[in-house]
Amino acid sequence: MNGHVHLEESDMYESDGKLFLTEAFNVIMEEILHKGTDLKEKVCEWKDPDQLRALLDLDLREHGESHKQLLQRVRDVARYSVKTCHPRFFNQLFAGMDYHALTGRLLTETLNTSQYTYEVAPVFVLMEEEVLCKLRSLVGWSEGDGIFCPGGSMSNMYAMNIARYWAFPQVKTQGLWATPRMAIFTSQQSHYSMKKAAAFLGIGTDNVFIVQVDESGSMRPEDLEVKIVQAKSQDAVPFFVNATAGTTVQGAFDPLNRIAEISERNGMWMHVDAAWGGSVLFSKKHKHLVAGIERANSVTWNPHKMLLAGLQCSVVLFRDTTNLLMDCHSAKATYLFQQDKFYDTSLDTGDKSIQCGRKVDCLKLWLMWKAIGTHGLSERVEKAFALSRYLDEEMEKRDNFKLVCKVQCCTVYKPEVVYLCLLCYISVLSHLF
Amino acid sequence: MNGHVHLEESDMYESDGKLFLTEAFNVIMEEILHKGTDLKEKVCEWKDPDQLRALLDLDLREHGESHKQLLQRVRDVARYSVKTCHPRFFNQLFAGMDYHALTGRLLTETLNTSQYTYEVAPVFVLMEEEVLCKLRSLVGWSEGDGIFCPGGSMSNMYAMNIARYWAFPQVKTQGLWATPRMAIFTSQQSHYSMKKAAAFLGIGTDNVFIVQVDESGSMRPEDLEVKIVQAKSQDAVPFFVNATAGTTVQGAFDPLNRIAEISERNGMWMHVDAAWGGSVLFSKKHKHLVAGIERANSVTWNPHKMLLAGLQCSVVLFRDTTNLLMDCHSAKATYLFQQDKFYDTSLDTGDKSIQCGRKVDCLKLWLMWKAIGTHGLSERVEKAFALSRYLDEEMEKRDNFKLVCKVQCCTVYKPEVVYLCLLCYISVLSHLF
């Protein structure tokens, strides 16, 4: 092997690569961040699947393409993708663009770190610890545990698994054959991840008892009591109740104090799926919506939604101080989590996860938080609510919109096929910051 | 509300944001991609946890910071993070830097798309389909299914859950109480995600039967047969065998044809955890190592490892053509997966996932593949093996290195505390491309 020749090859690759990256960055700036946020441009250049297949030329071939062709690929991907940063993107529970969060994301990608041990991710292990601590303190907990997960569904699944281990620790080694049938409680309007979690964890969707909601979409606590009695009569052990803070469609908040009281009385784990609504904790004005959240055992919260941190940014927080998360999930792989390191190995938090390699999701939130402060995040949430009220008032004046239902933090209207709900406020909001 | 004033505010935020992003991009180029790949620079500026906490000033405060302070934050994060792109980063199963993959990742982050439906992710739904199809064809399957997952552990977990549903479909609704005790088989040297999966899915780690390996680290098929008999004698139903193609520490390949024969004879689902070794499928010279892989029911494969696509990039592939993946995982949420759309709703693949929001992981691999072609990826794999042999020869000449064990695709040496194994070849490799 001739090291010299290889070094030259390598240098050439490096400089070509950097040039391509820089040119592509300019395309990204122009096509997504300039055009994609411009009201005069479309949210999406819609194409039918067959048309789009032809336009994109997705086929992967034997030989590579030229620099110029590849830059055109970047342009095409940007062109035909939906601009979720566009002020008129109203489709999902996320939208908008925070430039500091985006910077955190590009930095994350370039560093290409996996968040398992302090030695490989020193900055991010400490940063995750700090961000989780701060989020927990907003919930009202001075101690506890938590972890960043790949999305809210996974965070909810973590909570359900930890609750199960807390109730029946033998499940980790012996499986569900060593436990009684278990019952889960969640409202009609709660997120479908509850059923997915029950199926994936081996509990089964039939063991998810669906609790009725009132007209605003909030869980009816009296029906929770009915469903607990029903489960017990079927010899299923109630162990987990999921309360929702901000339902997906109506934005409803379940009455947490009343649910906490019932959970405590029945010895159940109480989880709050605050994936969407958790961010009200930043607002003195609106945090009453989640009064009682500190009585929960666990909380899911997605800063990639109302706070605009960007996908994916989801945490599950635990009130527990007995190391349940680590005890439940750890496999103590000796090749990765050696105990003879020259630092405190409790910083090797990766074994708390059910993943091995784990993307860094804390940096985008941390950098955004550093940039605008707790105060700025609080303003962001309050503006979302203010815009929601404003739209509410405006819509009431119009004949061509029909009110579908009124809820705590937003209103859903349906003008034929247009679907306007709380999602759009965030999008509008992102344009104003 | 004065739209005009808000538009000005918005414009100011936009231009400040873009300026920050651009300046931060330059810092990223300089600190990570120039310095971080420079042999004269350190892989990591090591600090003890307490020192690092003080240096980073992680605290999140009431008010935001200045443009200048924030840019310094970006510099500090880069400075104290491990440079996984450095030619001397030897710590994990990933390393190096592919600039086209990185471009795909920055594009992914800026578009901020969630991969659930065609309407919100048109480009990426089709692209995922194409990439999965191409990877399946390398496995030897002209049809089948698959999905990108957040890492190899999750891909393995998916395979185990689909296998369980295939063997006992009632588990989705009724849970494990409606099934007999189940048995999983995997080798001593297999990845710890098998035990994590068994625990998380409610099967329990005691129901993972550990099969012995030979001196190279490969599963001994005759011991698999012994363990199957043992499981049956305990009234556990053998349903899932995990074969490893490229073990974590020794890089060993289990004998897939012999394991397939045993699986078929016992009516078991055969999974291949090829997270690390799957990439040999690109090489005509080395793909004999996974001979028989086409007889498996599912395969995990992480292009973020040997192919350098960047974290996270992991797929689980299925030979199944009966829609098991969708049937097992779907929850049919009506707010997201409406059936009255004006395109073929089989393109709304999100319900195959146990996640709801799902990051786009296909673009980085697709763009890299477009850039260097199947041929380039094949060369990348072959160079990894060539460098492995080269190191092997060099090391044998030295007295201060002790051979720990010899395996199929690499060699592990231990000079006191230095840990050299197949990981480093990839790192070296990345420097040569």
Coordinates of N, CA and C in Angstrom, one line a residue, chain B residues 142-254:
Chain B
S142 N -37.2 -11.0 -4.8 CA -37.8 -10.1 -5.8 C -39.0 -9.4 -5.3
E143 N -39.5 -9.8 -4.2 CA -40.6 -9.1 -3.6 C -40.5 -9.1 -2.1
G144 N -41.4 -8.5 -1.3 CA -41.3 -8.5 0.1 C -41.7 -7.2 0.7
D145 N -41.2 -6.9 1.9 CA -41.6 -5.7 2.6 C -40.4 -5.2 3.4
G146 N -40.6 -4.1 4.1 CA -39.6 -3.6 4.9 C -39.9 -2.2 5.4
I147 N -39.0 -1.7 6.2 CA -39.2 -0.3 6.8 C -37.9 0.2 7.4
F148 N -37.7 1.5 7.4 CA -36.5 2.1 8.1 C -36.9 2.3 9.5
C149 N -36.0 1.9 10.4 CA -36.3 1.9 11.9 C -35.2 2.8 12.6
P150 N -35.5 3.3 13.8 CA -34.5 4.1 14.5 C -33.4 3.2 15.1
G151 N -32.6 2.6 14.2 CA -31.5 1.8 14.7 C -31.7 0.3 14.6
G152 N -30.6 -0.5 14.7 CA -30.6 -1.9 14.6 C -31.4 -2.6 15.7
S153 N -31.3 -2.1 16.9 CA -32.0 -2.8 18.0 C -33.5 -2.8 17.7
M154 N -34.0 -1.6 17.2 CA -35.4 -1.5 16.9 C -35.8 -2.4 15.7
S155 N -34.9 -2.5 14.7 CA -35.1 -3.4 13.6 C -35.3 -4.8 14.0
N156 N -34.4 -5.2 14.9 CA -34.4 -6.6 15.5 C -35.8 -6.8 16.2
M157 N -36.2 -5.8 17.0 CA -37.4 -5.9 17.7 C -38.6 -6.0 16.8
Y158 N -38.6 -5.3 15.7 CA -39.7 -5.4 14.7 C -39.7 -6.8 14.2
A159 N -38.6 -7.4 13.9 CA -38.6 -8.7 13.3 C -39.2 -9.7 14.3
M160 N -38.8 -9.6 15.6 CA -39.3 -10.5 16.6 C -40.8 -10.4 16.8
N161 N -41.3 -9.1 16.7 CA -42.7 -8.9 16.9 C -43.5 -9.4 15.7
I162 N -43.0 -9.3 14.5 CA -43.7 -9.8 13.3 C -43.7 -11.3 13.3
A163 N -42.6 -11.9 13.7 CA -42.5 -13.3 13.8 C -43.5 -13.9 14.8
R164 N -43.7 -13.2 15.9 CA -44.6 -13.6 17.0 C -46.0 -13.5 16.4
Y165 N -46.3 -12.4 15.7 CA -47.7 -12.3 15.1 C -47.9 -13.3 14.0
W166 N -46.9 -13.7 13.3 CA -47.0 -14.7 12.3 C -47.3 -16.1 12.9
A167 N -46.7 -16.3 14.0 CA -46.9 -17.6 14.7 C -48.2 -17.6 15.5
F168 N -48.5 -16.5 16.2 CA -49.7 -16.4 17.1 C -50.4 -15.1 16.8
P169 N -51.2 -15.0 15.8 CA -51.8 -13.7 15.5 C -52.7 -13.1 16.6
Q170 N -53.2 -14.0 17.4 CA -54.1 -13.5 18.5 C -53.4 -12.6 19.5
V171 N -52.0 -12.6 19.4 CA -51.3 -11.8 20.4 C -51.6 -10.3 20.3
K172 N -51.9 -9.9 19.1 CA -52.1 -8.5 18.9 C -53.3 -8.0 19.7
T173 N -54.3 -8.7 19.8 CA -55.5 -8.3 20.5 C -55.5 -8.8 21.9
Q174 N -55.2 -10.1 22.1 CA -55.4 -10.7 23.4 C -54.1 -10.8 24.3
G175 N -53.0 -10.5 23.7 CA -51.7 -10.5 24.5 C -51.2 -11.9 24.7
L176 N -50.1 -12.0 25.4 CA -49.4 -13.2 25.6 C -50.1 -14.2 26.4
W177 N -51.1 -13.8 27.2 CA -51.9 -14.7 28.0 C -52.7 -15.7 27.2
A178 N -52.9 -15.3 25.9 CA -53.6 -16.2 25.0 C -52.7 -17.1 24.2
T179 N -51.4 -17.2 24.5 CA -50.5 -18.0 23.8 C -49.7 -18.9 24.7
P180 N -49.1 -19.9 24.2 CA -48.2 -20.7 25.0 C -46.9 -19.9 25.2
R181 N -46.1 -20.3 26.2 CA -44.8 -19.7 26.4 C -44.0 -19.9 25.1
M182 N -43.2 -18.9 24.8 CA -42.4 -18.9 23.5 C -40.9 -19.0 23.8
A183 N -40.2 -19.5 22.8 CA -38.7 -19.6 22.9 C -38.0 -19.0 21.7
I184 N -37.0 -18.2 22.1 CA -36.2 -17.5 21.1 C -34.8 -18.1 21.2
F185 N -34.1 -18.2 20.1 CA -32.7 -18.7 20.0 C -31.8 -17.7 19.4
T186 N -30.7 -17.6 20.1 CA -29.6 -16.6 19.5 C -28.3 -17.0 20.1
S187 N -27.2 -16.7 19.5 CA -25.9 -17.1 20.0 C -25.4 -16.3 21.1
Q188 N -24.4 -16.9 21.8 CA -23.7 -16.2 22.9 C -23.1 -14.9 22.4
Q189 N -22.7 -14.8 21.2 CA -22.0 -13.6 20.7 C -22.9 -12.7 20.0
S190 N -24.2 -13.0 20.0 CA -25.2 -12.1 19.3 C -25.3 -10.8 20.1
H191 N -26.0 -9.8 19.4 CA -26.1 -8.5 20.0 C -27.1 -8.5 21.2
Y192 N -26.9 -7.6 22.2 CA -27.7 -7.6 23.4 C -29.1 -7.1 23.1
S193 N -29.4 -6.6 21.9 CA -30.7 -6.2 21.6 C -31.7 -7.4 21.5
M194 N -31.2 -8.6 21.4 CA -32.1 -9.7 21.4 C -32.8 -9.8 22.8
K195 N -32.0 -9.7 23.8 CA -32.5 -9.8 25.2 C -33.4 -8.6 25.5
K196 N -33.0 -7.4 25.0 CA -33.8 -6.2 25.2 C -35.1 -6.4 24.6
A197 N -35.1 -6.9 23.4 CA -36.4 -7.1 22.6 C -37.3 -8.1 23.4
A198 N -36.7 -9.2 23.8 CA -37.5 -10.2 24.5 C -38.2 -9.6 25.8
A199 N -37.4 -8.8 26.5 CA -38.0 -8.1 27.7 C -39.0 -7.1 27.3
F200 N -38.8 -6.3 26.3 CA -39.7 -5.2 26.0 C -41.0 -5.8 25.4
L201 N -40.9 -6.9 24.6 CA -42.1 -7.4 24.0 C -42.9 -8.3 25.0
G202 N -42.4 -8.4 26.2 CA -43.2 -9.2 27.2 C -42.9 -10.7 27.2
I203 N -41.9 -11.1 26.4 CA -41.6 -12.5 26.3 C -40.6 -12.9 27.5
G204 N -39.8 -12.0 27.9 CA -38.9 -12.3 29.0 C -37.6 -12.8 28.6
T205 N -36.5 -12.4 29.3 CA -35.2 -12.8 28.9 C -34.9 -14.3 29.2
D206 N -35.6 -14.9 30.2 CA -35.4 -16.3 30.4 C -35.8 -17.1 29.2
N207 N -36.6 -16.6 28.4 CA -37.1 -17.4 27.2 C -36.2 -17.2 26.0
V208 N -35.1 -16.5 26.2 CA -34.1 -16.4 25.2 C -33.0 -17.5 25.5
F209 N -33.0 -18.5 24.6 CA -32.1 -19.7 24.8 C -30.8 -19.3 24.0
I210 N -29.7 -19.4 24.8 CA -28.4 -19.0 24.3 C -27.7 -20.2 23.7
V211 N -27.3 -20.0 22.4 CA -26.7 -21.1 21.7 C -25.2 -20.9 21.7
Q212 N -24.4 -21.9 21.8 CA -23.0 -21.8 21.9 C -22.4 -21.5 20.5
V213 N -21.2 -20.9 20.6 CA -20.4 -20.5 19.4 C -19.1 -21.3 19.3
D214 N -18.6 -21.4 18.1 CA -17.2 -22.0 18.0 C -16.2 -21.0 18.2
E215 N -14.9 -21.4 18.1 CA -13.8 -20.4 18.4 C -13.8 -19.2 17.6
S216 N -14.4 -19.2 16.4 CA -14.4 -18.0 15.6 C -15.6 -17.1 16.0
G217 N -16.5 -17.6 16.8 CA -17.6 -16.7 17.3 C -18.9 -17.0 16.5
S218 N -18.9 -18.1 15.7 CA -20.1 -18.4 14.9 C -21.0 -19.4 15.7
M219 N -22.2 -19.3 15.5 CA -23.2 -20.2 16.1 C -22.9 -21.6 15.8
R220 N -23.0 -22.5 16.7 CA -22.8 -24.0 16.4 C -24.2 -24.5 16.2
P221 N -24.5 -24.9 15.0 CA -25.9 -25.4 14.6 C -26.3 -26.6 15.4
E222 N -25.3 -27.4 15.8 CA -25.7 -28.6 16.5 C -26.2 -28.2 17.9
D223 N -25.6 -27.2 18.5 CA -26.1 -26.7 19.8 C -27.5 -26.0 19.7
L224 N -27.8 -25.4 18.5 CA -29.1 -24.9 18.3 C -30.1 -26.0 18.4
E225 N -29.8 -27.1 17.8 CA -30.7 -28.3 17.9 C -30.9 -28.7 19.4
V226 N -29.8 -28.8 20.1 CA -29.9 -29.1 21.5 C -30.8 -28.2 22.3
K227 N -30.7 -26.9 22.0 CA -31.4 -25.9 22.7 C -32.9 -25.9 22.3
I228 N -33.2 -26.3 21.1 CA -34.6 -26.4 20.7 C -35.3 -27.5 21.5
V229 N -34.6 -28.7 21.6 CA -35.1 -29.8 22.3 C -35.3 -29.4 23.8
Q230 N -34.3 -28.7 24.3 CA -34.4 -28.2 25.7 C -35.6 -27.3 25.9
A231 N -35.9 -26.4 25.0 CA -37.0 -25.4 25.1 C -38.3 -26.2 25.1
K232 N -38.4 -27.2 24.2 CA -39.6 -27.9 24.0 C -39.9 -28.7 25.3
S233 N -38.8 -29.2 25.9 CA -39.0 -30.0 27.1 C -39.5 -29.2 28.3
Q234 N -39.4 -27.8 28.1 CA -39.9 -26.9 29.1 C -41.2 -26.3 28.7
D235 N -41.8 -26.9 27.7 CA -43.1 -26.5 27.2 C -43.1 -25.1 26.6
A236 N -42.0 -24.7 26.1 CA -41.9 -23.4 25.4 C -41.9 -23.7 23.9
V237 N -42.6 -22.9 23.1 CA -42.7 -23.1 21.7 C -41.6 -22.4 20.9
P238 N -40.7 -23.1 20.3 CA -39.6 -22.4 19.5 C -40.3 -21.7 18.3
F239 N -40.1 -20.3 18.3 CA -40.8 -19.6 17.1 C -39.8 -18.7 16.4
F240 N -38.6 -18.4 17.0 CA -37.8 -17.4 16.4 C -36.3 -17.7 16.6
V241 N -35.6 -17.8 15.6 CA -34.1 -18.0 15.7 C -33.4 -16.7 15.1
N242 N -32.5 -16.2 15.8 CA -31.7 -15.1 15.3 C -30.3 -15.5 15.0
A243 N -30.0 -15.4 13.7 CA -28.6 -15.7 13.2 C -27.9 -14.3 13.1
T244 N -26.7 -14.3 13.4 CA -25.9 -13.0 13.3 C -25.0 -13.0 12.1
A245 N -25.0 -12.0 11.3 CA -24.1 -11.9 10.2 C -23.2 -10.7 10.5
G246 N -22.1 -11.0 11.2 CA -21.1 -10.0 11.6 C -21.4 -9.7 13.1
T247 N -20.8 -10.4 14.0 CA -21.1 -10.2 15.4 C -20.3 -8.9 15.9
T248 N -20.8 -8.3 17.0 CA -20.3 -7.0 17.4 C -18.8 -7.0 17.7
V249 N -18.4 -8.0 18.4 CA -17.0 -7.9 18.9 C -16.0 -8.6 17.9
Q250 N -16.4 -9.9 17.5 CA -15.5 -10.6 16.6 C -15.8 -10.5 15.1
G251 N -16.9 -10.0 14.7 CA -17.2 -9.9 13.3 C -17.5 -11.3 12.7
A252 N -18.0 -12.2 13.5 CA -18.3 -13.6 13.0 C -19.6 -13.7 12.3
F253 N -19.6 -14.6 11.4 CA -20.9 -14.9 10.6 C -21.4 -16.2 10.9
D254 N -22.6 -16.3 11.4 CA -23.3 -17.6 11.7 C -23.5 -18.3 10.4

